[in-house]
């Protein structure tokens, strides 16, 4: 049927922030899932997601103005 379902992980891996996401997971794995050791990776991923969200909102606003 032409429609392909994606789960949440698929969306994350296809996003522009996927490298930051993978770095966060790699850090957790390397550090025995001690979140306190991975704050920089979490902050980098969060900042990327915020930029991505702002970009989407800007594009949506520009589209609605035309």
CHARMM-style PDB file with segment names, atoms N, HN, CA, C and O in Angstrom:
ATOM      1  N   UNK     1       0.798  -1.149   0.000  1.00  0.00      PROA
ATOM      2  CA  UNK     1       0.000   0.000   0.000  1.00  0.00      PROA
ATOM      3  C   UNK     1       0.854   1.229   0.000  1.00  0.00      PROA
ATOM      4  O   UNK     1       0.493   1.844   1.003  1.00  0.00      PROA
ATOM      5  N   UNK     2       1.594   1.764  -0.471  1.00  0.00      PROA
ATOM      6  HN  UNK     2       1.887   1.264  -1.286  1.00  0.00      PROA
ATOM      7  CA  UNK     2       2.410   2.908  -0.591  1.00  0.00      PROA
ATOM      8  C   UNK     2       2.783   3.682   0.663  1.00  0.00      PROA
ATOM      9  O   UNK     2       3.750   4.443   0.652  1.00  0.00      PROA
ATOM     10  N   UNK     3       2.034   3.500   1.738  1.00  0.00      PROA
ATOM     11  HN  UNK     3       1.248   2.882   1.746  1.00  0.00      PROA
ATOM     12  CA  UNK     3       2.312   4.261   2.958  1.00  0.00      PROA
ATOM     13  C   UNK     3       3.241   3.460   3.856  1.00  0.00      PROA
ATOM     14  O   UNK     3       2.971   2.302   4.174  1.00  0.00      PROA
ATOM     15  N   UNK     4       4.323   4.082   4.255  1.00  0.00      PROA
ATOM     16  HN  UNK     4       4.542   5.022   3.997  1.00  0.00      PROA
ATOM     17  CA  UNK     4       5.292   3.395   5.098  1.00  0.00      PROA
ATOM     18  C   UNK     4       5.238   3.994   6.495  1.00  0.00      PROA
ATOM     19  O   UNK     4       5.332   5.210   6.658  1.00  0.00      PROA
ATOM     20  N   UNK     5       5.089   3.151   7.489  1.00  0.00      PROA
ATOM     21  HN  UNK     5       5.013   2.162   7.357  1.00  0.00      PROA
ATOM     22  CA  UNK     5       5.048   3.612   8.871  1.00  0.00      PROA
ATOM     23  C   UNK     5       6.458   3.698   9.434  1.00  0.00      PROA
ATOM     24  O   UNK     5       7.270   2.790   9.254  1.00  0.00      PROA
ATOM     25  N   UNK     6       6.735   4.794  10.111  1.00  0.00      PROA
ATOM     26  HN  UNK     6       6.076   5.531  10.257  1.00  0.00      PROA
ATOM     27  CA  UNK     6       8.018   4.976  10.768  1.00  0.00      PROA
ATOM     28  C   UNK     6       7.775   5.083  12.256  1.00  0.00      PROA
ATOM     29  O   UNK     6       6.829   5.739  12.694  1.00  0.00      PROA
ATOM     30  N   UNK     7       8.621   4.444  13.027  1.00  0.00      PROA
ATOM     31  HN  UNK     7       9.389   3.912  12.672  1.00  0.00      PROA
ATOM     32  CA  UNK     7       8.507   4.626  14.465  1.00  0.00      PROA
ATOM     33  C   UNK     7       9.389   5.800  14.877  1.00  0.00      PROA
ATOM     34  O   UNK     7      10.081   6.388  14.046  1.00  0.00      PROA
ATOM     35  N   UNK     8       9.358   6.125  16.125  1.00  0.00      PROA
ATOM     36  HN  UNK     8       8.795   5.647  16.799  1.00  0.00      PROA
ATOM     37  CA  UNK     8      10.073   7.291  16.631  1.00  0.00      PROA
ATOM     38  C   UNK     8      11.578   7.196  16.366  1.00  0.00      PROA
ATOM     39  O   UNK     8      12.202   8.191  15.998  1.00  0.00      PROA
ATOM     40  N   UNK     9      12.162   6.018  16.548  1.00  0.00      PROA
ATOM     41  HN  UNK     9      11.655   5.209  16.847  1.00  0.00      PROA
ATOM     42  CA  UNK     9      13.595   5.850  16.314  1.00  0.00      PROA
ATOM     43  C   UNK     9      13.950   6.133  14.866  1.00  0.00      PROA
ATOM     44  O   UNK     9      14.973   6.758  14.588  1.00  0.00      PROA
ATOM     45  N   UNK    10      13.112   5.677  13.937  1.00  0.00      PROA
ATOM     46  HN  UNK    10      12.281   5.169  14.163  1.00  0.00      PROA
ATOM     47  CA  UNK    10      13.358   5.948  12.521  1.00  0.00      PROA
ATOM     48  C   UNK    10      13.400   7.450  12.261  1.00  0.00      PROA
ATOM     49  O   UNK    10      14.267   7.927  11.528  1.00  0.00      PROA
ATOM     50  N   UNK    11      12.475   8.196  12.852  1.00  0.00      PROA
ATOM     51  HN  UNK    11      11.771   7.808  13.447  1.00  0.00      PROA
ATOM     52  CA  UNK    11      12.435   9.647  12.656  1.00  0.00      PROA
ATOM     53  C   UNK    11      13.701  10.300  13.196  1.00  0.00      PROA
ATOM     54  O   UNK    11      14.269  11.186  12.557  1.00  0.00      PROA
ATOM     55  N   UNK    12      14.142   9.860  14.376  1.00  0.00      PROA
ATOM     56  HN  UNK    12      13.680   9.141  14.895  1.00  0.00      PROA
ATOM     57  CA  UNK    12      15.344  10.437  14.975  1.00  0.00      PROA
ATOM     58  C   UNK    12      16.558  10.155  14.104  1.00  0.00      PROA
ATOM     59  O   UNK    12      17.387  11.038  13.886  1.00  0.00      PROA
ATOM     60  N   UNK    13      16.664   8.937  13.609  1.00  0.00      PROA
ATOM     61  HN  UNK    13      15.990   8.219  13.786  1.00  0.00      PROA
ATOM     62  CA  UNK    13      17.829   8.564  12.806  1.00  0.00      PROA
ATOM     63  C   UNK    13      17.853   9.265  11.456  1.00  0.00      PROA
ATOM     64  O   UNK    13      18.914   9.374  10.841  1.00  0.00      PROA
ATOM     65  N   UNK    14      16.712   9.739  10.986  1.00  0.00      PROA
ATOM     66  HN  UNK    14      15.851   9.650  11.486  1.00  0.00      PROA
ATOM     67  CA  UNK    14      16.661  10.468   9.720  1.00  0.00      PROA
ATOM     68  C   UNK    14      16.759  11.978   9.908  1.00  0.00      PROA
ATOM     69  O   UNK    14      16.833  12.715   8.925  1.00  0.00      PROA
ATOM     70  N   UNK    15      16.762  12.444  11.136  1.00  0.00      PROA
ATOM     71  HN  UNK    15      16.702  11.846  11.935  1.00  0.00      PROA
ATOM     72  CA  UNK    15      16.782  13.884  11.382  1.00  0.00      PROA
ATOM     73  C   UNK    15      18.200  14.442  11.241  1.00  0.00      PROA
ATOM     74  O   UNK    15      19.177  13.694  11.287  1.00  0.00      PROA
ATOM     75  N   UNK    16      18.303  15.758  11.070  1.00  0.00      PROA
ATOM     76  HN  UNK    16      17.510  16.366  11.032  1.00  0.00      PROA
ATOM     77  CA  UNK    16      19.624  16.389  11.001  1.00  0.00      PROA
ATOM     78  C   UNK    16      20.419  16.236  12.301  1.00  0.00      PROA
ATOM     79  O   UNK    16      21.626  16.477  12.319  1.00  0.00      PROA
ATOM     80  N   UNK    17      19.760  15.844  13.367  1.00  0.00      PROA
ATOM     81  HN  UNK    17      18.780  15.648  13.351  1.00  0.00      PROA
ATOM     82  CA  UNK    17      20.412  15.714  14.674  1.00  0.00      PROA
ATOM     83  C   UNK    17      20.818  14.276  14.991  1.00  0.00      PROA
ATOM     84  O   UNK    17      21.184  13.969  16.126  1.00  0.00      PROA
ATOM     85  N   UNK    18      20.754  13.412  14.010  1.00  0.00      PROA
ATOM     86  HN  UNK    18      20.456  13.661  13.089  1.00  0.00      PROA
ATOM     87  CA  UNK    18      21.007  11.994  14.282  1.00  0.00      PROA
ATOM     88  C   UNK    18      22.419  11.738  14.812  1.00  0.00      PROA
ATOM     89  O   UNK    18      22.610  10.846  15.639  1.00  0.00      PROA
ATOM     90  N   UNK    19      23.404  12.501  14.353  1.00  0.00      PROA
ATOM     91  HN  UNK    19      23.249  13.225  13.681  1.00  0.00      PROA
ATOM     92  CA  UNK    19      24.766  12.293  14.856  1.00  0.00      PROA
ATOM     93  C   UNK    19      24.864  12.635  16.339  1.00  0.00      PROA
ATOM     94  O   UNK    19      25.569  11.959  17.089  1.00  0.00      PROA
ATOM     95  N   UNK    20      24.156  13.685  16.763  1.00  0.00      PROA
ATOM     96  HN  UNK    20      23.584  14.234  16.153  1.00  0.00      PROA
ATOM     97  CA  UNK    20      24.153  14.054  18.179  1.00  0.00      PROA
ATOM     98  C   UNK    20      23.422  12.996  19.008  1.00  0.00      PROA
ATOM     99  O   UNK    20      23.837  12.673  20.121  1.00  0.00      PROA
ATOM    100  N   UNK    21      22.344  12.468  18.463  1.00  0.00      PROA
ATOM    101  HN  UNK    21      22.007  12.730  17.559  1.00  0.00      PROA
ATOM    102  CA  UNK    21      21.587  11.401  19.117  1.00  0.00      PROA
ATOM    103  C   UNK    21      22.475  10.172  19.314  1.00  0.00      PROA
ATOM    104  O   UNK    21      22.527   9.596  20.401  1.00  0.00      PROA
ATOM    105  N   UNK    22      23.166   9.783  18.251  1.00  0.00      PROA
ATOM    106  HN  UNK    22      23.124  10.250  17.368  1.00  0.00      PROA
ATOM    107  CA  UNK    22      24.043   8.612  18.322  1.00  0.00      PROA
ATOM    108  C   UNK    22      25.185   8.841  19.309  1.00  0.00      PROA
ATOM    109  O   UNK    22      25.571   7.923  20.032  1.00  0.00      PROA
ATOM    110  N   UNK    23      25.724  10.049  19.343  1.00  0.00      PROA
ATOM    111  HN  UNK    23      25.410  10.795  18.755  1.00  0.00      PROA
ATOM    112  CA  UNK    23      26.802  10.369  20.285  1.00  0.00      PROA
ATOM    113  C   UNK    23      26.315  10.240  21.724  1.00  0.00      PROA
ATOM    114  O   UNK    23      27.051   9.773  22.594  1.00  0.00      PROA
ATOM    115  N   UNK    24      25.077  10.654  21.974  1.00  0.00      PROA
ATOM    116  HN  UNK    24      24.480  11.034  21.267  1.00  0.00      PROA
ATOM    117  CA  UNK    24      24.502  10.522  23.319  1.00  0.00      PROA
ATOM    118  C   UNK    24      24.385   9.058  23.718  1.00  0.00      PROA
ATOM    119  O   UNK    24      24.743   8.679  24.833  1.00  0.00      PROA
ATOM    120  N   UNK    25      23.883   8.240  22.801  1.00  0.00      PROA
ATOM    121  HN  UNK    25      23.593   8.547  21.895  1.00  0.00      PROA
ATOM    122  CA  UNK    25      23.749   6.809  23.094  1.00  0.00      PROA
ATOM    123  C   UNK    25      25.108   6.152  23.291  1.00  0.00      PROA
ATOM    124  O   UNK    25      25.285   5.321  24.181  1.00  0.00      PROA
ATOM    125  N   UNK    26      26.067   6.534  22.450  1.00  0.00      PROA
ATOM    126  HN  UNK    26      25.924   7.209  21.727  1.00  0.00      PROA
ATOM    127  CA  UNK    26      27.415   5.975  22.555  1.00  0.00      PROA
ATOM    128  C   UNK    26      28.041   6.348  23.901  1.00  0.00      PROA
ATOM    129  O   UNK    26      28.688   5.519  24.541  1.00  0.00      PROA
ATOM    130  N   UNK    27      27.843   7.595  24.324  1.00  0.00      PROA
ATOM    131  HN  UNK    27      27.316   8.268  23.805  1.00  0.00      PROA
ATOM    132  CA  UNK    27      28.367   8.052  25.611  1.00  0.00      PROA
ATOM    133  C   UNK    27      27.759   7.250  26.756  1.00  0.00      PROA
ATOM    134  O   UNK    27      28.467   6.804  27.658  1.00  0.00      PROA
ATOM    135  N   UNK    28      26.447   7.071  26.710  1.00  0.00      PROA
ATOM    136  HN  UNK    28      25.872   7.433  25.976  1.00  0.00      PROA
ATOM    137  CA  UNK    28      25.790   6.283  27.755  1.00  0.00      PROA
ATOM    138  C   UNK    28      26.351   4.868  27.805  1.00  0.00      PROA
ATOM    139  O   UNK    28      26.642   4.344  28.880  1.00  0.00      PROA
ATOM    140  N   UNK    29      26.499   4.265  26.655  1.00  0.00      PROA
ATOM    141  HN  UNK    29      26.262   4.690  25.781  1.00  0.00      PROA
ATOM    142  CA  UNK    29      27.009   2.897  26.583  1.00  0.00      PROA
ATOM    143  C   UNK    29      28.436   2.821  27.128  1.00  0.00      PROA
ATOM    144  O   UNK    29      28.776   1.908  27.881  1.00  0.00      PROA
ATOM    145  N   UNK    30      29.256   3.781  26.741  1.00  0.00      PROA
ATOM    146  HN  UNK    30      28.980   4.522  26.129  1.00  0.00      PROA
ATOM    147  CA  UNK    30      30.657   3.805  27.168  1.00  0.00      PROA
ATOM    148  C   UNK    30      30.794   4.025  28.672  1.00  0.00      PROA
ATOM    149  O   UNK    30      31.714   3.500  29.299  1.00  0.00      PROA
ATOM    150  N   UNK    31      29.886   4.796  29.243  1.00  0.00      PROA
ATOM    151  HN  UNK    31      29.139   5.223  28.733  1.00  0.00      PROA
ATOM    152  CA  UNK    31      29.982   5.181  30.657  1.00  0.00      PROA
ATOM    153  C   UNK    31      29.019   4.423  31.553  1.00  0.00      PROA
ATOM    154  O   UNK    31      28.634   4.923  32.611  1.00  0.00      PROA
ATOM    155  N   UNK    32      28.629   3.238  31.152  1.00  0.00      PROA
ATOM    156  HN  UNK    32      28.942   2.832  30.293  1.00  0.00      PROA
ATOM    157  CA  UNK    32      27.773   2.407  31.999  1.00  0.00      PROA
ATOM    158  C   UNK    32      26.434   3.053  32.315  1.00  0.00      PROA
ATOM    159  O   UNK    32      25.885   2.849  33.398  1.00  0.00      PROA
ATOM    160  N   UNK    33      25.906   3.827  31.380  1.00  0.00      PROA
ATOM    161  HN  UNK    33      26.352   3.992  30.501  1.00  0.00      PROA
ATOM    162  CA  UNK    33      24.604   4.497  31.515  1.00  0.00      PROA
ATOM    163  C   UNK    33      24.556   5.472  32.694  1.00  0.00      PROA
ATOM    164  O   UNK    33      23.504   5.704  33.288  1.00  0.00      PROA
ATOM    165  N   UNK    34      25.730   6.037  33.016  1.00  0.00      PROA
ATOM    166  HN  UNK    34      26.585   5.848  32.533  1.00  0.00      PROA
ATOM    167  CA  UNK    34      25.811   7.100  34.020  1.00  0.00      PROA
ATOM    168  C   UNK    34      25.550   8.419  33.296  1.00  0.00      PROA
ATOM    169  O   UNK    34      26.441   8.977  32.655  1.00  0.00      PROA
ATOM    170  N   UNK    35      24.316   8.907  33.410  1.00  0.00      PROA
ATOM    171  HN  UNK    35      23.593   8.454  33.930  1.00  0.00      PROA
ATOM    172  CA  UNK    35      23.902  10.110  32.683  1.00  0.00      PROA
ATOM    173  C   UNK    35      24.758  11.329  33.022  1.00  0.00      PROA
ATOM    174  O   UNK    35      24.932  12.213  32.184  1.00  0.00      PROA
ATOM    175  N   UNK    36      25.287  11.383  34.227  1.00  0.00      PROA
ATOM    176  HN  UNK    36      25.146  10.665  34.909  1.00  0.00      PROA
ATOM    177  CA  UNK    36      26.081  12.548  34.622  1.00  0.00      PROA
ATOM    178  C   UNK    36      27.361  12.676  33.795  1.00  0.00      PROA
ATOM    179  O   UNK    36      27.937  13.762  33.722  1.00  0.00      PROA
ATOM    180  N   UNK    37      27.809  11.602  33.181  1.00  0.00      PROA
ATOM    181  HN  UNK    37      27.342  10.720  33.240  1.00  0.00      PROA
ATOM    182  CA  UNK    37      29.015  11.626  32.358  1.00  0.00      PROA
ATOM    183  C   UNK    37      28.745  12.104  30.929  1.00  0.00      PROA
ATOM    184  O   UNK    37      29.679  12.307  30.153  1.00  0.00      PROA
ATOM    185  N   UNK    38      27.481  12.283  30.588  1.00  0.00      PROA
ATOM    186  HN  UNK    38      26.722  12.118  31.219  1.00  0.00      PROA
ATOM    187  CA  UNK    38      27.122  12.567  29.192  1.00  0.00      PROA
ATOM    188  C   UNK    38      26.380  13.891  29.021  1.00  0.00      PROA
ATOM    189  O   UNK    38      25.678  14.081  28.027  1.00  0.00      PROA
ATOM    190  N   UNK    39      26.525  14.791  29.961  1.00  0.00      PROA
ATOM    191  HN  UNK    39      27.094  14.637  30.768  1.00  0.00      PROA
ATOM    192  CA  UNK    39      25.773  16.042  29.894  1.00  0.00      PROA
ATOM    193  C   UNK    39      26.089  16.852  28.639  1.00  0.00      PROA
ATOM    194  O   UNK    39      25.186  17.438  28.042  1.00  0.00      PROA
ATOM    195  N   UNK    40      27.355  16.891  28.232  1.00  0.00      PROA
ATOM    196  HN  UNK    40      28.088  16.415  28.717  1.00  0.00      PROA
ATOM    197  CA  UNK    40      27.712  17.651  27.031  1.00  0.00      PROA
ATOM    198  C   UNK    40      26.989  17.086  25.814  1.00  0.00      PROA
ATOM    199  O   UNK    40      26.463  17.846  25.001  1.00  0.00      PROA
ATOM    200  N   UNK    41      26.958  15.769  25.680  1.00  0.00      PROA
ATOM    201  HN  UNK    41      27.386  15.151  26.341  1.00  0.00      PROA
ATOM    202  CA  UNK    41      26.284  15.139  24.548  1.00  0.00      PROA
ATOM    203  C   UNK    41      24.788  15.428  24.572  1.00  0.00      PROA
ATOM    204  O   UNK    41      24.187  15.695  23.531  1.00  0.00      PROA
ATOM    205  N   UNK    42      24.186  15.375  25.764  1.00  0.00      PROA
ATOM    206  HN  UNK    42      24.674  15.158  26.610  1.00  0.00      PROA
ATOM    207  CA  UNK    42      22.757  15.674  25.888  1.00  0.00      PROA
ATOM    208  C   UNK    42      22.474  17.124  25.510  1.00  0.00      PROA
ATOM    209  O   UNK    42      21.505  17.412  24.807  1.00  0.00      PROA
ATOM    210  N   UNK    43      23.324  18.035  25.978  1.00  0.00      PROA
ATOM    211  HN  UNK    43      24.111  17.802  26.548  1.00  0.00      PROA
ATOM    212  CA  UNK    43      23.133  19.453  25.675  1.00  0.00      PROA
ATOM    213  C   UNK    43      23.310  19.730  24.180  1.00  0.00      PROA
ATOM    214  O   UNK    43      22.573  20.527  23.601  1.00  0.00      PROA
ATOM    215  N   UNK    44      24.288  19.069  23.561  1.00  0.00      PROA
ATOM    216  HN  UNK    44      24.887  18.421  24.032  1.00  0.00      PROA
ATOM    217  CA  UNK    44      24.494  19.236  22.118  1.00  0.00      PROA
ATOM    218  C   UNK    44      23.269  18.756  21.343  1.00  0.00      PROA
ATOM    219  O   UNK    44      22.825  19.423  20.409  1.00  0.00      PROA
ATOM    220  N   UNK    45      22.727  17.610  21.726  1.00  0.00      PROA
ATOM    221  HN  UNK    45      23.089  17.069  22.485  1.00  0.00      PROA
ATOM    222  CA  UNK    45      21.543  17.063  21.056  1.00  0.00      PROA
ATOM    223  C   UNK    45      20.339  17.984  21.263  1.00  0.00      PROA
ATOM    224  O   UNK    45      19.588  18.255  20.326  1.00  0.00      PROA
ATOM    225  N   UNK    46      20.163  18.459  22.487  1.00  0.00      PROA
ATOM    226  HN  UNK    46      20.773  18.239  23.249  1.00  0.00      PROA
ATOM    227  CA  UNK    46      19.039  19.349  22.784  1.00  0.00      PROA
ATOM    228  C   UNK    46      19.144  20.648  21.972  1.00  0.00      PROA
ATOM    229  O   UNK    46      18.147  21.131  21.437  1.00  0.00      PROA
ATOM    230  N   UNK    47      20.343  21.200  21.884  1.00  0.00      PROA
ATOM    231  HN  UNK    47      21.154  20.807  22.318  1.00  0.00      PROA
ATOM    232  CA  UNK    47      20.538  22.434  21.108  1.00  0.00      PROA
ATOM    233  C   UNK    47      20.231  22.197  19.631  1.00  0.00      PROA
ATOM    234  O   UNK    47      19.625  23.045  18.975  1.00  0.00      PROA
ATOM    235  N   UNK    48      20.644  21.061  19.119  1.00  0.00      PROA
ATOM    236  HN  UNK    48      21.136  20.373  19.651  1.00  0.00      PROA
ATOM    237  CA  UNK    48      20.353  20.735  17.723  1.00  0.00      PROA
ATOM    238  C   UNK    48      18.848  20.625  17.507  1.00  0.00      PROA
ATOM    239  O   UNK    48      18.321  21.165  16.534  1.00  0.00      PROA
ATOM    240  N   UNK    49      18.157  19.937  18.397  1.00  0.00      PROA
ATOM    241  HN  UNK    49      18.584  19.498  19.187  1.00  0.00      PROA
ATOM    242  CA  UNK    49      16.706  19.779  18.271  1.00  0.00      PROA
ATOM    243  C   UNK    49      16.002  21.133  18.342  1.00  0.00      PROA
ATOM    244  O   UNK    49      15.027  21.361  17.626  1.00  0.00      PROA
ATOM    245  N   UNK    50      16.486  22.030  19.196  1.00  0.00      PROA
ATOM    246  HN  UNK    50      17.278  21.845  19.778  1.00  0.00      PROA
ATOM    247  CA  UNK    50      15.886  23.363  19.289  1.00  0.00      PROA
ATOM    248  C   UNK    50      16.091  24.143  17.991  1.00  0.00      PROA
ATOM    249  O   UNK    50      15.178  24.826  17.528  1.00  0.00      PROA
ATOM    250  N   UNK    51      17.294  24.042  17.398  1.00  0.00      PROA
ATOM    251  HN  UNK    51      18.036  23.486  17.775  1.00  0.00      PROA
ATOM    252  CA  UNK    51      17.543  24.711  16.111  1.00  0.00      PROA
ATOM    253  C   UNK    51      16.656  24.121  15.023  1.00  0.00      PROA
ATOM    254  O   UNK    51      16.096  24.851  14.205  1.00  0.00      PROA
ATOM    255  N   UNK    52      16.532  22.798  15.020  1.00  0.00      PROA
ATOM    256  HN  UNK    52      16.987  22.205  15.685  1.00  0.00      PROA
ATOM    257  CA  UNK    52      15.697  22.124  14.022  1.00  0.00      PROA
ATOM    258  C   UNK    52      14.235  22.555  14.159  1.00  0.00      PROA
ATOM    259  O   UNK    52      13.560  22.805  13.161  1.00  0.00      PROA
ATOM    260  N   UNK    53      13.762  22.639  15.375  1.00  0.00      PROA
ATOM    261  HN  UNK    53      14.311  22.436  16.186  1.00  0.00      PROA
ATOM    262  CA  UNK    53      12.383  23.048  15.628  1.00  0.00      PROA
ATOM    263  C   UNK    53      12.157  24.501  15.193  1.00  0.00      PROA
ATOM    264  O   UNK    53      11.135  24.820  14.586  1.00  0.00      PROA
ATOM    265  N   UNK    54      13.109  25.370  15.505  1.00  0.00      PROA
ATOM    266  HN  UNK    54      13.939  25.111  15.998  1.00  0.00      PROA
ATOM    267  CA  UNK    54      12.990  26.776  15.115  1.00  0.00      PROA
ATOM    268  C   UNK    54      12.990  26.921  13.594  1.00  0.00      PROA
ATOM    269  O   UNK    54      12.249  27.735  13.043  1.00  0.00      PROA
ATOM    270  N   UNK    55      13.811  26.142  12.929  1.00  0.00      PROA
ATOM    271  HN  UNK    55      14.414  25.481  13.376  1.00  0.00      PROA
ATOM    272  CA  UNK    55      13.860  26.175  11.464  1.00  0.00      PROA
ATOM    273  C   UNK    55      12.534  25.730  10.872  1.00  0.00      PROA
ATOM    274  O   UNK    55      12.031  26.352   9.936  1.00  0.00      PROA
ATOM    275  N   UNK    56      11.963  24.654  11.411  1.00  0.00      PROA
ATOM    276  HN  UNK    56      12.371  24.149  12.171  1.00  0.00      PROA
ATOM    277  CA  UNK    56      10.659  24.177  10.921  1.00  0.00      PROA
ATOM    278  C   UNK    56       9.583  25.229  11.138  1.00  0.00      PROA
ATOM    279  O   UNK    56       8.760  25.473  10.255  1.00  0.00      PROA
ATOM    280  N   UNK    57       9.587  25.854  12.315  1.00  0.00      PROA
ATOM    281  HN  UNK    57      10.256  25.656  13.032  1.00  0.00      PROA
ATOM    282  CA  UNK    57       8.586  26.877  12.618  1.00  0.00      PROA
ATOM    283  C   UNK    57       8.727  28.067  11.672  1.00  0.00      PROA
ATOM    284  O   UNK    57       7.730  28.616  11.203  1.00  0.00      PROA
ATOM    285  N   UNK    58       9.963  28.462  11.395  1.00  0.00      PROA
ATOM    286  HN  UNK    58      10.773  28.016  11.776  1.00  0.00      PROA
ATOM    287  CA  UNK    58      10.193  29.588  10.488  1.00  0.00      PROA
ATOM    288  C   UNK    58       9.699  29.252   9.082  1.00  0.00      PROA
ATOM    289  O   UNK    58       9.048  30.074   8.438  1.00  0.00      PROA
ATOM    290  N   UNK    59      10.003  28.064   8.615  1.00  0.00      PROA
ATOM    291  HN  UNK    59      10.531  27.396   9.138  1.00  0.00      PROA
ATOM    292  CA  UNK    59       9.548  27.656   7.272  1.00  0.00      PROA
ATOM    293  C   UNK    59       8.029  27.604   7.202  1.00  0.00      PROA
ATOM    294  O   UNK    59       7.431  28.001   6.202  1.00  0.00      PROA
ATOM    295  N   UNK    60       7.412  27.112   8.267  1.00  0.00      PROA
ATOM    296  HN  UNK    60       7.898  26.790   9.080  1.00  0.00      PROA
ATOM    297  CA  UNK    60       5.951  27.033   8.316  1.00  0.00      PROA
ATOM    298  C   UNK    60       5.355  28.438   8.278  1.00  0.00      PROA
ATOM    299  O   UNK    60       4.373  28.680   7.577  1.00  0.00      PROA
ATOM    300  N   UNK    61       5.953  29.364   9.035  1.00  0.00      PROA
ATOM    301  HN  UNK    61       6.751  29.167   9.604  1.00  0.00      PROA
ATOM    302  CA  UNK    61       5.464  30.747   9.065  1.00  0.00      PROA
ATOM    303  C   UNK    61       5.624  31.410   7.698  1.00  0.00      PROA
ATOM    304  O   UNK    61       4.730  32.118   7.236  1.00  0.00      PROA
ATOM    305  N   UNK    62       6.766  31.175   7.057  1.00  0.00      PROA
ATOM    306  HN  UNK    62       7.492  30.599   7.432  1.00  0.00      PROA
ATOM    307  CA  UNK    62       6.991  31.748   5.729  1.00  0.00      PROA
ATOM    308  C   UNK    62       6.006  31.184   4.718  1.00  0.00      PROA
ATOM    309  O   UNK    62       5.521  31.909   3.849  1.00  0.00      PROA
ATOM    310  N   UNK    63       5.713  29.914   4.826  1.00  0.00      PROA
ATOM    311  HN  UNK    63       6.107  29.326   5.532  1.00  0.00      PROA
ATOM    312  CA  UNK    63       4.768  29.267   3.914  1.00  0.00      PROA
ATOM    313  C   UNK    63       3.366  29.845   4.099  1.00  0.00      PROA
ATOM    314  O   UNK    63       2.634  30.026   3.126  1.00  0.00      PROA
ATOM    315  N   UNK    64       2.994  30.132   5.340  1.00  0.00      PROA
ATOM    316  HN  UNK    64       3.588  29.985   6.130  1.00  0.00      PROA
ATOM    317  CA  UNK    64       1.663  30.668   5.622  1.00  0.00      PROA
ATOM    318  C   UNK    64       1.521  32.125   5.192  1.00  0.00      PROA
ATOM    319  O   UNK    64       0.404  32.609   5.009  1.00  0.00      PROA
ATOM    320  N   UNK    65       2.633  32.821   5.032  1.00  0.00      PROA
ATOM    321  HN  UNK    65       3.540  32.428   5.182  1.00  0.00      PROA
ATOM    322  CA  UNK    65       2.584  34.227   4.616  1.00  0.00      PROA
ATOM    323  C   UNK    65       2.423  34.380   3.115  1.00  0.00      PROA
ATOM    324  O   UNK    65       2.088  35.465   2.639  1.00  0.00      PROA
ATOM    325  N   UNK    66       2.651  33.330   2.373  1.00  0.00      PROA
ATOM    326  HN  UNK    66       2.922  32.448   2.760  1.00  0.00      PROA
ATOM    327  CA  UNK    66       2.571  33.445   0.909  1.00  0.00      PROA
ATOM    328  C   UNK    66       1.216  33.089   0.386  1.00  0.00      PROA
ATOM    329  OT1 UNK    66       0.988  33.136  -0.823  1.00  0.00      PROA
TER     330      UNK     66
END
